[in-house]
Coordinates of C-alpha atoms in Angstrom, one line a residue:
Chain A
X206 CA -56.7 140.1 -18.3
X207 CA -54.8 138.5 -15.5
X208 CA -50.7 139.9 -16.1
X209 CA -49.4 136.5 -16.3
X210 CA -52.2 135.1 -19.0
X211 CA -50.8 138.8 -21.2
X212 CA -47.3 138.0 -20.7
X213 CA -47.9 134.4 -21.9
X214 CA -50.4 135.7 -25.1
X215 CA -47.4 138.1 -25.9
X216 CA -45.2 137.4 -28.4
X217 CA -42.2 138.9 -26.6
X218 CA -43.6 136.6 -23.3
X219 CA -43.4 133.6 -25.7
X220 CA -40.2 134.4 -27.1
X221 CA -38.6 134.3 -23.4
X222 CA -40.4 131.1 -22.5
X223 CA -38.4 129.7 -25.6
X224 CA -35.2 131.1 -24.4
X225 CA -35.2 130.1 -21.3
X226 CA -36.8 126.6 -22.0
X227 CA -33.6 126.5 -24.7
X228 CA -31.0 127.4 -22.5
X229 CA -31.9 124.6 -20.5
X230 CA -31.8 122.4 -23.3
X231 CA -28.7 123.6 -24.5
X232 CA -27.3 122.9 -20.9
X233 CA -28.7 119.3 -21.0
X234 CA -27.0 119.2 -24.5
X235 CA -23.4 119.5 -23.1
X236 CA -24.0 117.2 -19.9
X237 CA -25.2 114.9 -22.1
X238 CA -22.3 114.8 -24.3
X239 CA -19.7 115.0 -21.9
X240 CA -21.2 112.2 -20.2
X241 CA -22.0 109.8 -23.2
X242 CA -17.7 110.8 -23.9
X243 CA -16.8 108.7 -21.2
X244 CA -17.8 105.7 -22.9
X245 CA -13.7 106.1 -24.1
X246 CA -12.7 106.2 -20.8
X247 CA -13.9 102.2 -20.9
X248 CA -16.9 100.0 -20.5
X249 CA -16.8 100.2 -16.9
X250 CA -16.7 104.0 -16.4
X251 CA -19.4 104.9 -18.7
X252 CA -21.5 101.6 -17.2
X253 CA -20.1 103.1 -13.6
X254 CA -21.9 106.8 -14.6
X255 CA -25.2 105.3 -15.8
X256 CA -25.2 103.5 -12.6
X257 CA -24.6 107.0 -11.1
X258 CA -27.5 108.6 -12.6
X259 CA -29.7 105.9 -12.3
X260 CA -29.1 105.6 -8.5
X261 CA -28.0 108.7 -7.4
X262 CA -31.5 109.9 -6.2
X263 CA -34.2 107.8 -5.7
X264 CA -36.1 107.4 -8.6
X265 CA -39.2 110.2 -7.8
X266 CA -35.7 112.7 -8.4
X267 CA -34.8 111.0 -11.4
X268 CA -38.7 110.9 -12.8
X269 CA -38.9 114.5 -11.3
X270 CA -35.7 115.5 -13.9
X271 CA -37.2 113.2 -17.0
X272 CA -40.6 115.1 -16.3
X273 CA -39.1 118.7 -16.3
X274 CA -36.8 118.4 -18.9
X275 CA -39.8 116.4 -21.0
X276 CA -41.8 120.1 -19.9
X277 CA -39.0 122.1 -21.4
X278 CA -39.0 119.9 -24.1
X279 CA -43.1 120.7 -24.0
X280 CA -42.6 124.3 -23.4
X281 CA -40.2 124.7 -26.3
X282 CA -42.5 123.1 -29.0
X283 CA -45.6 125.1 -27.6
X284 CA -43.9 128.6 -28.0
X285 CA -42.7 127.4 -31.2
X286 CA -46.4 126.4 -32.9
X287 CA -48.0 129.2 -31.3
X288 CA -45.5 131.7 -32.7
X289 CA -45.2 130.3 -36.2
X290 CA -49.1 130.4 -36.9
X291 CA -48.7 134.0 -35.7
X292 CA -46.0 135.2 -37.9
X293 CA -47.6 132.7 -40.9
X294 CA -50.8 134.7 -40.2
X295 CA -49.2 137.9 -40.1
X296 CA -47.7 137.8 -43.6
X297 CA -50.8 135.7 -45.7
X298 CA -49.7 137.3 -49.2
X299 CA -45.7 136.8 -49.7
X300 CA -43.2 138.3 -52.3
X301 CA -43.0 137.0 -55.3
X302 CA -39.2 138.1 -55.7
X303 CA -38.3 136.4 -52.0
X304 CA -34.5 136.4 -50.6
X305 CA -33.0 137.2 -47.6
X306 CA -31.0 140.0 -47.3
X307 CA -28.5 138.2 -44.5
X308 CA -29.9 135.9 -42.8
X309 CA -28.7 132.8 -41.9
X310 CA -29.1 129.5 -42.9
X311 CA -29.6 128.4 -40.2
X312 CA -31.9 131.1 -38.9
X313 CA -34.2 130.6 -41.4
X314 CA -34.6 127.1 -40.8
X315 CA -34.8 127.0 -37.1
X316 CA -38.3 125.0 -38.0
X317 CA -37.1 122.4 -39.9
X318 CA -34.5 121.7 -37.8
X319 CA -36.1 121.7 -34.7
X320 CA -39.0 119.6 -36.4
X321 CA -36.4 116.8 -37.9
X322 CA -34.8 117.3 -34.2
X323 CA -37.8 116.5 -32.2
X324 CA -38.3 113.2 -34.2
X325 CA -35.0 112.5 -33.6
X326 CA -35.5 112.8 -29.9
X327 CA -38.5 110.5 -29.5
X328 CA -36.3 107.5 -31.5
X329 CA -33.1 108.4 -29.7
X330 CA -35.3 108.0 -26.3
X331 CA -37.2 104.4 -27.8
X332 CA -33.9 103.0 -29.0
X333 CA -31.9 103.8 -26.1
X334 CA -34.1 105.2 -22.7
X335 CA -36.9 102.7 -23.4
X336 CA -35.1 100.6 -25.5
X337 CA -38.1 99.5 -27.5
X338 CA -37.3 100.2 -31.3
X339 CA -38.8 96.8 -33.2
X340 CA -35.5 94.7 -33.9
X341 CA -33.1 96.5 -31.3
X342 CA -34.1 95.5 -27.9
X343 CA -31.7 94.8 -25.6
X344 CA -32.8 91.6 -23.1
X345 CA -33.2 87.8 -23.9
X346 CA -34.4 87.9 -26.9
X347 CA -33.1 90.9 -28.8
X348 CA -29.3 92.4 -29.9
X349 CA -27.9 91.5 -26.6
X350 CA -28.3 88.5 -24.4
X351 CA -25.8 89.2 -21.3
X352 CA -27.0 92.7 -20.7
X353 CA -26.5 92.9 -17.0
X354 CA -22.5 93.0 -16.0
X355 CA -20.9 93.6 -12.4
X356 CA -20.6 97.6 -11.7
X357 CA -16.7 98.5 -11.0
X358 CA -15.1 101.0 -9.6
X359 CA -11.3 101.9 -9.6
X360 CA -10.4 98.9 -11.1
X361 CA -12.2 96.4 -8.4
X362 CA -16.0 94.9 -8.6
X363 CA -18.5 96.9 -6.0
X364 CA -19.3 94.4 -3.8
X365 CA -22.6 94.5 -1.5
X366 CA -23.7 92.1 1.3
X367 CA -20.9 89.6 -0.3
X368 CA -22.3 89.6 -3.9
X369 CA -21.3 92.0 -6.8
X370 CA -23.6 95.0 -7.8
X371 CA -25.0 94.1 -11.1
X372 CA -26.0 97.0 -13.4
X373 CA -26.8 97.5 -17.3
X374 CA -24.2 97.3 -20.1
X375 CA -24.6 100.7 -21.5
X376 CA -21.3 100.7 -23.1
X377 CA -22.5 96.8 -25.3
X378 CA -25.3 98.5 -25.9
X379 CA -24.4 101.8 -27.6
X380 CA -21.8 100.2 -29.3
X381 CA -24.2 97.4 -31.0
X382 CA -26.8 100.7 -31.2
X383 CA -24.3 102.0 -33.8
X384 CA -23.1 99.0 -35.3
X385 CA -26.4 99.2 -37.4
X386 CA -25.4 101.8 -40.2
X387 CA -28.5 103.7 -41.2
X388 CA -29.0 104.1 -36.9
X389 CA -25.7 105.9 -36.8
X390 CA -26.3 108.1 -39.8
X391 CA -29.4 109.6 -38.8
X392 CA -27.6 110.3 -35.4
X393 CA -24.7 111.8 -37.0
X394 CA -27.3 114.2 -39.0
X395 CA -29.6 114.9 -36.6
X396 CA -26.5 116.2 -34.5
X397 CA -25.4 118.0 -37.5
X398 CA -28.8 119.8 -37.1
X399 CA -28.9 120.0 -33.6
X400 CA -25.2 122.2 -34.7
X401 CA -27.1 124.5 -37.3
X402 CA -30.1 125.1 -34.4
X403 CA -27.4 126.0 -31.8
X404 CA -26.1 128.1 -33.9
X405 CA -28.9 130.3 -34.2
X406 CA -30.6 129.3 -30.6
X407 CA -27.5 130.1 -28.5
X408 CA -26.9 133.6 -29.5
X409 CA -30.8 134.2 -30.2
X410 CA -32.3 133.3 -26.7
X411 CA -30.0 136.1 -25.0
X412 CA -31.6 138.6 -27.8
X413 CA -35.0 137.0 -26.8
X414 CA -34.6 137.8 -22.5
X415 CA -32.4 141.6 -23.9
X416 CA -29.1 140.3 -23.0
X417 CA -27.4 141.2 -26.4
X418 CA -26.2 144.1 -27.9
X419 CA -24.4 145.0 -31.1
X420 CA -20.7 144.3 -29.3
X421 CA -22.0 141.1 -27.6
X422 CA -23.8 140.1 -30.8
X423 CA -20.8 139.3 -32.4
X424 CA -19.3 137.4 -29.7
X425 CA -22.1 135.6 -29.2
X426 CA -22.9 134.5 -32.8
X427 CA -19.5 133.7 -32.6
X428 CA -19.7 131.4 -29.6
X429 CA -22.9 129.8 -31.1
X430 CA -20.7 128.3 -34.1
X431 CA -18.3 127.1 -31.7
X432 CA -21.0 125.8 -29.3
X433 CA -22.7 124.4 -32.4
X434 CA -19.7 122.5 -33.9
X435 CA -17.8 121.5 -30.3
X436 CA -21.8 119.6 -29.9
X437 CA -21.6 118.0 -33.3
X438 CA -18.3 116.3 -33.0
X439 CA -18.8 115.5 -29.5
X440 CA -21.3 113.6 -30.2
X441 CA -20.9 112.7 -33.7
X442 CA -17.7 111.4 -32.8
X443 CA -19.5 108.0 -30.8
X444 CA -21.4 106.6 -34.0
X445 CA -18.2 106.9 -36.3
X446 CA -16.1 105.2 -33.5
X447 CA -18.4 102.4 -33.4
X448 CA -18.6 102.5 -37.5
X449 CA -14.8 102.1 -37.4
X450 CA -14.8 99.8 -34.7
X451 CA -12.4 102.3 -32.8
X452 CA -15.0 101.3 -29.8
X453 CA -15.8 97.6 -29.8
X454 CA -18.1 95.8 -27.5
X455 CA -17.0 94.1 -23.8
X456 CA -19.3 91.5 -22.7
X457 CA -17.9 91.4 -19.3
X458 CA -18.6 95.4 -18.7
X459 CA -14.7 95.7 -18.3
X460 CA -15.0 93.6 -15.5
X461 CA -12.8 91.0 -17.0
X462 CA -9.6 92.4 -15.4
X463 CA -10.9 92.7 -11.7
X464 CA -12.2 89.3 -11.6
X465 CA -9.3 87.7 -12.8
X466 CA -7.7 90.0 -9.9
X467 CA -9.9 88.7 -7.7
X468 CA -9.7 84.9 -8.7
X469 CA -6.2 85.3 -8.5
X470 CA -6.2 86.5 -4.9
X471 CA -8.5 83.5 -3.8
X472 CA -6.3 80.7 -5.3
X473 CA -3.5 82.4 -3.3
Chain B
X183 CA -23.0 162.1 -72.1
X184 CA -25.3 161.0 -69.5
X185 CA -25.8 157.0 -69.7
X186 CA -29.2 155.7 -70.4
X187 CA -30.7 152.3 -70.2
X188 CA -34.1 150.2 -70.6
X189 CA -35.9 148.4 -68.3
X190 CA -38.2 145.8 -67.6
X191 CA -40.9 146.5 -64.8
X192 CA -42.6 143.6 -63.2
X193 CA -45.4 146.1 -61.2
X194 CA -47.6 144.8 -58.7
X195 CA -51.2 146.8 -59.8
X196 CA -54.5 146.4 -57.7
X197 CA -57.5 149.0 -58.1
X198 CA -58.4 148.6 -54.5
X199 CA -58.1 146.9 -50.7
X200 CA -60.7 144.1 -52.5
X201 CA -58.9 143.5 -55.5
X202 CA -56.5 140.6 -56.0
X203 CA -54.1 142.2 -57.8
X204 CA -51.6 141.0 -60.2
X205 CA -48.1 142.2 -61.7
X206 CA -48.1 143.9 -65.2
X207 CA -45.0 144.1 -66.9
X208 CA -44.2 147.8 -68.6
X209 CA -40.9 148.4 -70.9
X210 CA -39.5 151.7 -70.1
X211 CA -36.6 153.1 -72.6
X212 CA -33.9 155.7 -72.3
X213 CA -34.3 156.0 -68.2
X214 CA -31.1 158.2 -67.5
X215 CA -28.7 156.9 -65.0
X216 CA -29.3 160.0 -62.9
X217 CA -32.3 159.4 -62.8
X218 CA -33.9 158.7 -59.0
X219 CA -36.1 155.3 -58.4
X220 CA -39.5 157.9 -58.0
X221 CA -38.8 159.9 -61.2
X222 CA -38.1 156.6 -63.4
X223 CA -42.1 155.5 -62.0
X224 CA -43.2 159.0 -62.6
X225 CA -41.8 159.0 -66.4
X226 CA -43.8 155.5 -66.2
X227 CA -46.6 157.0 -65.3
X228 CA -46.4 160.0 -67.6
X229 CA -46.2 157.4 -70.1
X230 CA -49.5 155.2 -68.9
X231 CA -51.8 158.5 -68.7
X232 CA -50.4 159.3 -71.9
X233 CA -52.0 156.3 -73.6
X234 CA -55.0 156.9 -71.4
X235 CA -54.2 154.0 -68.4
X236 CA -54.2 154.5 -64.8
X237 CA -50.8 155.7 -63.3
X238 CA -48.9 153.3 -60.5
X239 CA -49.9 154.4 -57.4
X240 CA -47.2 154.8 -54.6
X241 CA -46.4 157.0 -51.7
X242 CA -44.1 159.6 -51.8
X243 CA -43.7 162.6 -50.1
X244 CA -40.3 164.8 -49.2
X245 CA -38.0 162.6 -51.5
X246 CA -34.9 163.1 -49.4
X247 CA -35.3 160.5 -47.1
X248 CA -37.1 161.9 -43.5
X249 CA -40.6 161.4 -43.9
X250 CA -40.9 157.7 -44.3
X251 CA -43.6 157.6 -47.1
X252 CA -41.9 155.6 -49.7
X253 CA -42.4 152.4 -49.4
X254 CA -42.1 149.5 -52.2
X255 CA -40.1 146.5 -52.4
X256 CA -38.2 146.1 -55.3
X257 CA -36.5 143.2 -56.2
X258 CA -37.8 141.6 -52.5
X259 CA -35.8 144.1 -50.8
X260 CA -37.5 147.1 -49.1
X261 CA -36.1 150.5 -50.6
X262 CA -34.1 148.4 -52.9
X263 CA -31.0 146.9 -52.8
X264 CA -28.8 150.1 -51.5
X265 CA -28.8 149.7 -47.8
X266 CA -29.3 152.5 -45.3
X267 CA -31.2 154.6 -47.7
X268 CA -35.2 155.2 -48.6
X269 CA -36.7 154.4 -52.1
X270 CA -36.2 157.8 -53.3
X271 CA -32.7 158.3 -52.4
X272 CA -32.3 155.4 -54.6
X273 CA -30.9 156.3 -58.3
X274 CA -31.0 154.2 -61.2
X275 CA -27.1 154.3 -61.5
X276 CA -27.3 151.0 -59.4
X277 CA -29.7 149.4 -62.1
X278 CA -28.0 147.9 -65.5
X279 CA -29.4 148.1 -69.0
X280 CA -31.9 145.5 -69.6
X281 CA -32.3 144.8 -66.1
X282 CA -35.9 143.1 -65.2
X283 CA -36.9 145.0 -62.0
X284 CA -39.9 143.6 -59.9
X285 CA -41.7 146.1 -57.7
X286 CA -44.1 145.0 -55.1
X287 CA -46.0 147.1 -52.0
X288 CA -45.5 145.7 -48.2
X289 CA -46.4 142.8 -47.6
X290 CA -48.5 142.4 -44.4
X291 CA -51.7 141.6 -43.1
X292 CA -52.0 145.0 -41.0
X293 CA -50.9 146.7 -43.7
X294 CA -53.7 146.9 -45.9
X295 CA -52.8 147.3 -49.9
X296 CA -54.9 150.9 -50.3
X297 CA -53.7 150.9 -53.9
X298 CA -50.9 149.5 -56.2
X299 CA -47.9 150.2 -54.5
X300 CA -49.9 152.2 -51.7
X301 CA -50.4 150.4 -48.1
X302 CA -52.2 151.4 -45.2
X303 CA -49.5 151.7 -42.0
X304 CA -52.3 153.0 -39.5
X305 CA -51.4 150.1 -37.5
X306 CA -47.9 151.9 -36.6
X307 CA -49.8 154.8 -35.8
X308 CA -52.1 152.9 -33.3
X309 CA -48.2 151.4 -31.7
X310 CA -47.4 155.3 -31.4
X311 CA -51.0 156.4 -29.8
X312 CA -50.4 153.5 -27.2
X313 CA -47.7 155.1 -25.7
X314 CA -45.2 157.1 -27.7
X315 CA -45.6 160.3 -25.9
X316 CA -45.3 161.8 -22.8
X317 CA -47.9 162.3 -20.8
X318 CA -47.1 165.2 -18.6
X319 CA -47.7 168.4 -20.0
X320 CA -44.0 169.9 -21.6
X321 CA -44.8 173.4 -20.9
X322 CA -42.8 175.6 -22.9
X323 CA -38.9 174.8 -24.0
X324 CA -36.6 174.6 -21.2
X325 CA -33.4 175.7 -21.2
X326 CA -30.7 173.4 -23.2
X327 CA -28.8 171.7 -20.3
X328 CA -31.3 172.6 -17.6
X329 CA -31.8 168.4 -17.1
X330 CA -28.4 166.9 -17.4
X331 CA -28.2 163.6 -19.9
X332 CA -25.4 161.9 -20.4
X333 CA -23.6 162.2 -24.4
X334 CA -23.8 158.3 -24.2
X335 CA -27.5 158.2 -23.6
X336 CA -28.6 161.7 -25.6
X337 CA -26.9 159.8 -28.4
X338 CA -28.4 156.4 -28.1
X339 CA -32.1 158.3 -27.9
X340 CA -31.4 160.2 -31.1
X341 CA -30.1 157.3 -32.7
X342 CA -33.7 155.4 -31.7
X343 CA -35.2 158.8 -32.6
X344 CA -33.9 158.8 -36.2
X345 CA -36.8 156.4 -37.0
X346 CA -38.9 157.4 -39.7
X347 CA -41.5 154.6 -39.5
X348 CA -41.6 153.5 -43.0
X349 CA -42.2 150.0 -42.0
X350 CA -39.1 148.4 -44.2
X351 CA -38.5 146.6 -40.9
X352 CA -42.1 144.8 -40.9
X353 CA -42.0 144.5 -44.6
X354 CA -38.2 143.1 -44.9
X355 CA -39.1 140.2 -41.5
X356 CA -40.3 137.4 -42.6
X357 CA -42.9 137.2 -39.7
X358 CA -44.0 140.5 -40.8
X359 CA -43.0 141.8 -36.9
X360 CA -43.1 145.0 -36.1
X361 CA -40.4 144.7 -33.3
X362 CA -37.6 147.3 -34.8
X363 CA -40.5 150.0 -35.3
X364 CA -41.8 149.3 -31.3
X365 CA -38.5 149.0 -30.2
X366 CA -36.9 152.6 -31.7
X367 CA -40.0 154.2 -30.0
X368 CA -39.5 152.2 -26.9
X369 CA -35.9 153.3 -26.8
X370 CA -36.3 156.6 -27.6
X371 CA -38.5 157.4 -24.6
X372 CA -37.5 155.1 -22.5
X373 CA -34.0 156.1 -22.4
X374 CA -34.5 159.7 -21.7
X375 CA -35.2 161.1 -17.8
X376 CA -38.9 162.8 -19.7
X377 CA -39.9 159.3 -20.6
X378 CA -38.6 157.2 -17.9
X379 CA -41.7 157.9 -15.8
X380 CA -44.1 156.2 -17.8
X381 CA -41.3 153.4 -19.0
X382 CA -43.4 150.4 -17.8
X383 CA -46.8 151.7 -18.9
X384 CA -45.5 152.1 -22.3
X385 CA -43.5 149.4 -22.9
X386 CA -46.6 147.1 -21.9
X387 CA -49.3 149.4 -24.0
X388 CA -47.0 149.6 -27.3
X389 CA -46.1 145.9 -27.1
X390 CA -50.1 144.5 -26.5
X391 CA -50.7 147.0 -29.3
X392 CA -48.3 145.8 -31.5
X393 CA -49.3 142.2 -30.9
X394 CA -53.2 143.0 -30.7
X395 CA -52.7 144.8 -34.6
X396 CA -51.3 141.5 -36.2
X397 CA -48.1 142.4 -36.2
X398 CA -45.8 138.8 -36.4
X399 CA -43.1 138.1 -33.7
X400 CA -39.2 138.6 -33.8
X401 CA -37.2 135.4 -34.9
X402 CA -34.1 137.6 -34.2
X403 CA -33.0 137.0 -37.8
X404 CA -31.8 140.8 -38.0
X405 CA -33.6 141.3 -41.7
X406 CA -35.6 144.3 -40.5
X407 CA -32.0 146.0 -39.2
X408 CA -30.5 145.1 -42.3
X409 CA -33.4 146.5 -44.4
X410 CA -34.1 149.7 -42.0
X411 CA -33.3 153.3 -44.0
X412 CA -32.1 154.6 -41.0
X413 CA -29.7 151.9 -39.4
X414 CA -31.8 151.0 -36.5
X415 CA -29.6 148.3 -34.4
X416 CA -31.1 145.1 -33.1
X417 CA -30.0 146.4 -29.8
X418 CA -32.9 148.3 -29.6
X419 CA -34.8 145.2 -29.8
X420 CA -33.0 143.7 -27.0
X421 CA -33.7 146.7 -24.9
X422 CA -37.6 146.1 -25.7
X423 CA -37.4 142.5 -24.4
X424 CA -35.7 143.7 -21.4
X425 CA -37.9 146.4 -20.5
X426 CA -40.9 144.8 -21.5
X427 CA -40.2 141.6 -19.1
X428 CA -39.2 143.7 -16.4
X429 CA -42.3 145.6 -17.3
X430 CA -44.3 142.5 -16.3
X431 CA -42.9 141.2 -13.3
X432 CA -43.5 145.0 -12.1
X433 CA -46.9 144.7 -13.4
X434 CA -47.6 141.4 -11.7
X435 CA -46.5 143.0 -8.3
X436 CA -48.3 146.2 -9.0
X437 CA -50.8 146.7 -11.9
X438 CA -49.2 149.7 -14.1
X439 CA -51.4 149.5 -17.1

């Protein structure tokens, strides 16, 4: 057998794929918080960074970075299958008198939550990457019918070749995203479990490549709570701002001030 | 006056590898206190060949806790609920009059029930023939200190060593994984300058092994460690994944195995 095909049929080679696909999830977790944070910075900064990502490489790059983290997303869920109908097969009779000695909760249900988690994933990319759930488009016809506001900058419109750079509302969008009730709830528990798999999968994956031992184990499990709850309420925090109308929609992108500015310079 | 009590058993009985099996409940009066986990079955089994039934079967051999035989789960823990001890070190001053006590085998599908209580661990045995040894021949004893080791790492190796490969780890995991039992070996041998030769070979043979017997994989959930007779640490697991990756990308360069 070919080294590679033994290290993938493993379970120890299987167990690594996981880590590592995880720790690039659980990197793509934070940059994706502290990016979707900005949206209290104003309208037009966190419309200015989705304008950013969208345009900062040309979009092969940006499909190029869907694509691979969709294949650690992939990679993740194939290690997982593979190694649960192993360990299922492994045990077929179980205990009748069945409790875990120390375990974790949320050890023991790295399954569930990564199962509840992945459906979670493919609405949160239909409601707000493809925008496509039935009911909460975003265009003409749907939630929002001025979608497209000026892009700004340090307080002034981006102008190019004498007309303003138009670009996408995110901020009127995830505010009316959460102004449905049942929408925000499910995103405030999915990110609840997305906080009990971290705090399992972030001190588990350096067990998984042998980057743990019994002094750096308790550090680690540690830092997985922290990691875990600082992920929650970062993003738990948007729905219940929107809830509470803490954030409130801006039709003009937060472009009203600059083009008063600008109005005002003309008619001097 | 030596405290007594009576119990409950819930005991799992199967005649052989093709029967199903099933629990059969057996009241057991004035056990003493004193008493070890063994004795109280044996005065249960004095008791069934008295009235002409089978006795339990389980495994047993030195009853102080080094050769690993024991091996029942009682009340779904593996050796019973005092940690860092085997089945017969366990006394029946930690049970309670009246208590309902539930006693199965090991559950797991390469370990075979033989009998009752009695499983078939030949699968750890094939993990140890794979590459637990030393190949080169040891010649006779050399002297003590002849090949310098550091206290750190002579310590480490004996802790590894102090496995007794009762399989509480694969019978405690949920996944049934053998991973604590490959990973003491690993880290016995691997650690030491004797073993260190051969520290890719083996660490490839004793994991494909361990895999190839229908063992489960590690969820790192640390039940095994917490169930282990002998303390075994998690660490050693770590260690396994380390040197069993670094194993591969060796092997990929140039085949060891």
């Amino acid at each position: 057998m070919c080294s590679l095909c033994s290290f993938f049929k493993s379970t120890i080679g299987r167990k690594i794929l996981m880590a590592l696909s995880g720790l690039v999830l659980v990197l793509f977790v934070l940059g994706h918080m502290l990016g979707n944070l900005q949206i209290f910075l104003g309208a037009e900064v966190i419309n200015a960074y989705a304008h950013k990502l969208h345009h900062v490489l040309p979009s092969s790059g940006l499909w190029a970075i869907r694509l691979f983290l969709l294949g650690t997303v992939a990679v993740h869920i194939w290690t997982a299958i593979s190694l649960t109908l192993d360990n299922r097969k492994a045990r077929p009779q179980g205990y009748e008198h069945d409790k875990p000695i120390q375990a974790s909760y949320g050890a023991r249900t790295m399954r569930m939550s990564g199962v509840i988690l992945l459906f979670f994933i493919l609405f949160h990319i239909a409601h707000y990457t493809a925008r496509v759930v039935p009911s909460m488009e975003y265009g003409e016809e749907g939630v929002l019918s001025e979608t497209m506001v000026p892009l700004v900058k340090h307080g002034e419109v981006v102008m190019k070749e004498g007309e303003p750079i138009m670009t996408f509302n995110v901020n009127d969008m995830m505010v009316q995203g959460f102004d449905v009730w049942w929408v925000s709830v499910f995103y405030i528990i999915a990110t609840g479990l997305l906080c009990l798999h971290l705090s399992h999968g972030f001190s588990s994956m350096f067990q998984s490549v042998g980057l743990r031992n019994t002094l750096w184990r308790k550090r680690l499990d540690q830092a997985a709570l922290v990691y875990g709850w600082v992920v929650f309420l970062g993003f738990a925090v948007i729905p219940v701002a929107c809830l509470t109308n803490i954030l409130e929609v801006d039709p003009t992108g937060g472009a009203a001030e600059p083009v008063a500015a600008i109005t005002e310079t003309l008619h001097k | 006056m030596e405290k007594t009590m009576n119990l409950t058993l819930r005991v799992w009985r199967q005649k052989n590898r093709l029967d199903v099996g099933k629990f059969v409940e057996y009241k057991l009066e004035n056990i003493s206190e004193d008493s070890s986990f063994l004795e109280m079955l044996d005065i249960l089994s004095e008791q069934l060949v008295e009235g002409g039934h089978e006795p339990v079967a389980f495994d047993h051999d030195c009853r102080e806790g080094i050769c690993g035989m024991c091996s029942m789960t009682i009340n779904g823990v593996p050796h019973g609920p005092e940690g860092g001890i085997t089945a017969c070190q366990l006394h029946m001053r930690h049970f309670h009059d009246g208590q309902i006590i539930t006693i199965e085998p090991w559950r797991a599908k390469p370990f075979p029930v033989i009998k009752d209580l009695v499983v078939d661990r030949t699968a750890m045995d094939k993990i140890i023939q794979a590459g637990g040894f030393i190949t080169g021949r040891a010649g006779s004893a050399v002297d003590a200190n002849a090949m310098p080791i550091d206290k750190q790492t002579a310590d480490y190796a004996m802790d590894a060593a102090a496995c007794i490969g009762c399989g509480a780890c694969v019978a405690a995991c949920p996944n049934a994984s053998a991973m604590l039992f490959t990973a003491a070996k690993v880290a016995h041998m691997n650690s030491l300058p004797q073993g260190k030769a051969e520290k890719n070979r083996r660490s490839l043979a004793m994991v494909t092994t361990m895999d190839g017997e229908g063992f489960g994989g590690c969820t790192n959930i640390g039940e095994c460690e917490a169930a282990c007779p002998k303390g075994i640490p998690l660490d050693m697991i770590a260690q396994l994944n380390r040197d069993y990756a670094l194993a591969q990308v060796k092997n990929f360069f140039q085949p060891v195995l």
